[in-house]
């Protein structure tokens, strides 16, 4: 294997693109900087030649603190919930589930704190400003900037503060320049233009809202029919997600709507894992309580279906997750879909007129 | 979306121009206008005027060689891949080489010019996913594994020699995928033999 010309730079980051998530990393070659965007099974590359780099900027953000605040808040909520459950005499398995969820959230806070402050980094050339998603943390970004700066200065030479001031004075008369903000306008994958009305997405978000209603009703009514109805809704949800994901490829659908569809996919997968785990937890609880008279699987499933969420924390977590997840994603999806439909109905602006404001 | 930017270095948050003392610092500094923490590294290319394109000089003397693509233009050098004479307009400098548009097009199609590669499929990751995911997804995955394991072996052997990612990647994912797929198939074979044996012994 020939020796690679690339040297890995510190920092890895993720960005939501058309797909669920894209992993980004920077590599340094003797004459260029390579930005690699990994989408799981494919990689996209962008090269920035060192002689063309005009500037690198780092802007510290509050994202890390907000994430800590949200995760910490939820962790505290789960801790209080577990405490309340203990006082109310809930079974041990449910308390462990709540405590473990709180611990995972707390671990998230810890990891986020250790990784340090967050930032947004950009690279500017004569024709573009590219956001460097590979550098989401200040610490690694500073280290990477040091390495890129050394390489770029070796290719172009260094600028003293006086030279920068002189350059500023000389270009002040030029006023402003127009550059394409590629991190906002041009994603790494080519933007599709196929027209699409979004019916599959409307169906998906309707089924999600239906699922939320079904989960809400399960807090009041538990029966085998209700659970079979839930199974039907789940199958409908899977079919509509697959259909929406197929239909949205290479279309002019809003990126936010495409992201919400992928999030719905992620939610259904997490929900499947959670439901399977809860089923085993419930099986373990019922088998453990009466080891000598273990009922058959159908009896156990029937008993779980008939259990009120208020009687079992495991069932409560399952239904609350379903209600919150389906409700929130379905509602967000509907709002985005309606905005997309309204925008499509508006006539395009005439030549010379300013574009219509985007809601 | 095109956006108006100051010609010199600017704060990424408020777009206020940055003075020289705020640029090329080792750590973070505060923007004088918005107070945001930032670092800006500025290079001479920012103040360098854009190079003007050249259209190639017309042939003046009778003995001058003409460009292969523009016979009326004076050739200034030869393509380092095919040897065709090129004018200043047709000369493309890429990775330290001077190439003609034809060779660049061919190189791009055949994937021979690494610097023009913008996209690669990672077949080793595909093979590993086909082998590993069915094993970790309960029920649905396990049932699908007799189909995904042969598919994994097909992908692994078919694309073993296909170009990997641009940055160096070893083939350990292919090896692991093949190993998992073979183990899965062996497991199913053992299960099938055990079932047949159990059915026969019952009879």
Coordinates of C-alpha atoms in Angstrom, one line a residue, chain A residues 1-4 6 27 31-32 34 36 38-47 49 51-60 122 124 126 129 138 142 145-146 148-149 152-153 156-159 161 163-165 167-168 171 174-181 184-185 188 272 276 280, chain B residues 1-10 12-13 15 17-21 23-28 37-48 50 93-96 114-123 125-126 129 133 137-140 142 164-171:
Chain A
X1 CA 0.0 0.0 0.0
X2 CA 1.4 3.4 -0.9
X3 CA 2.1 5.8 1.9
X4 CA -0.8 8.3 2.4
X6 CA -2.6 12.9 4.4
X27 CA -6.9 15.9 6.8
X31 CA -0.5 21.4 -0.6
X32 CA -4.2 21.2 0.5
X34 CA -9.1 17.8 2.8
X36 CA -14.1 14.4 4.5
X38 CA -18.7 10.4 5.9
X39 CA -22.4 9.4 5.5
X40 CA -21.9 5.9 6.7
X41 CA -21.3 4.1 3.4
X42 CA -20.1 6.9 1.2
X43 CA -17.6 9.7 1.6
X44 CA -17.6 13.2 0.0
X45 CA -14.5 15.2 -0.3
X46 CA -13.7 18.9 -0.5
X47 CA -10.2 20.2 -1.1
X49 CA -5.6 24.5 -1.5
X51 CA -2.4 28.9 -1.3
X52 CA -6.1 29.9 -1.7
X53 CA -7.1 30.0 2.0
X54 CA -7.8 33.6 2.9
X55 CA -8.8 33.2 6.6
X56 CA -9.9 30.8 9.3
X57 CA -12.3 32.0 11.9
X58 CA -13.5 30.4 15.2
X59 CA -16.6 31.7 17.0
X60 CA -17.3 30.4 20.5
X122 CA -15.3 28.7 9.0
X124 CA -12.8 31.5 3.7
X126 CA -11.9 34.1 -2.7
X129 CA -17.1 30.5 3.0
X138 CA -12.8 25.1 20.9
X142 CA -7.4 25.8 18.3
X145 CA -5.9 26.0 13.5
X146 CA -2.3 26.1 14.7
X148 CA -3.3 24.7 9.3
X149 CA -1.9 28.2 10.0
X152 CA -0.8 28.0 5.0
X153 CA 1.9 30.4 6.1
X156 CA 1.7 32.0 1.4
X157 CA 3.9 33.7 4.0
X158 CA 2.8 35.4 7.2
X159 CA 0.9 38.6 7.8
X161 CA -0.8 43.0 12.5
X163 CA 0.2 44.4 7.3
X164 CA -3.4 43.4 8.1
X165 CA -4.3 47.0 9.1
X167 CA -4.6 45.7 3.9
X168 CA -7.8 46.7 5.6
X171 CA -9.5 47.3 0.8
X174 CA -13.7 48.2 -2.0
X175 CA -16.5 48.1 0.6
X176 CA -17.9 44.6 0.5
X177 CA -17.4 41.5 -1.6
X178 CA -20.0 39.0 -2.5
X179 CA -19.2 35.4 -1.7
X180 CA -21.4 32.3 -1.7
X181 CA -21.9 31.1 1.8
X184 CA -25.6 27.7 4.1
X185 CA -26.5 27.3 0.5
X188 CA -21.9 18.5 0.1
X272 CA -38.7 -0.6 18.6
X276 CA -38.5 -4.9 22.9
X280 CA -38.4 -8.5 28.3
Chain B
X1 CA -27.2 32.4 -0.9
X2 CA -24.7 35.1 -1.9
X3 CA -24.0 37.4 1.0
X4 CA -22.2 40.8 1.3
X5 CA -19.0 40.5 3.3
X6 CA -16.4 43.0 4.4
X7 CA -13.4 42.7 2.1
X8 CA -11.0 42.4 5.1
X9 CA -11.2 40.1 8.2
X10 CA -14.5 40.3 10.0
X12 CA -18.0 35.8 12.3
X13 CA -20.9 36.9 14.6
X15 CA -19.5 41.0 10.7
X17 CA -14.2 44.5 10.7
X18 CA -11.3 43.1 12.8
X19 CA -8.1 45.1 13.4
X20 CA -4.7 43.5 12.9
X21 CA -4.2 43.1 16.7
X23 CA -6.0 38.6 14.1
X24 CA -3.5 35.7 14.2
X25 CA -3.5 35.5 18.0
X26 CA -2.6 32.2 19.7
X27 CA -5.8 32.1 21.7
X28 CA -9.3 33.5 21.8
X37 CA -15.1 35.2 21.8
X38 CA -13.4 34.4 18.5
X39 CA -10.1 33.6 16.8
X40 CA -9.2 34.8 13.3
X41 CA -6.3 33.6 11.3
X42 CA -5.7 35.8 8.2
X43 CA -3.4 35.0 5.3
X44 CA -1.9 37.1 2.5
X45 CA -4.4 35.6 0.0
X46 CA -7.1 37.8 1.6
X47 CA -5.5 40.9 0.3
X48 CA -4.1 39.5 -2.9
X50 CA -7.7 37.8 -8.0
X93 CA -2.4 23.1 -13.5
X94 CA -3.4 20.2 -11.2
X95 CA -1.4 18.7 -8.5
X96 CA 1.9 20.1 -9.9
X114 CA -7.0 11.5 -7.0
X115 CA -7.4 15.3 -6.6
X116 CA -10.6 15.2 -8.6
X117 CA -12.2 12.5 -6.6
X118 CA -15.2 14.0 -4.7
X119 CA -17.1 10.9 -3.8
X120 CA -16.3 7.3 -2.9
X121 CA -18.5 4.4 -1.9
X122 CA -17.1 2.5 1.2
X123 CA -17.7 -1.1 0.2
X125 CA -18.4 -0.6 5.5
X126 CA -21.3 -1.9 3.4
X129 CA -23.0 -3.7 8.0
X133 CA -26.3 -5.5 11.8
X137 CA -31.1 -6.6 15.6
X138 CA -33.3 -9.2 17.5
X139 CA -35.7 -11.4 15.6
X140 CA -36.0 -9.5 12.3
X142 CA -31.6 -13.0 12.9
X164 CA -11.0 2.6 -0.7
X165 CA -11.5 6.1 0.8
X166 CA -9.1 8.9 -0.4
X167 CA -7.4 8.9 3.1
X168 CA -5.7 5.6 3.8
X169 CA -7.9 2.8 5.0
X170 CA -6.9 -0.8 5.7
X171 CA -9.0 -3.7 4.7

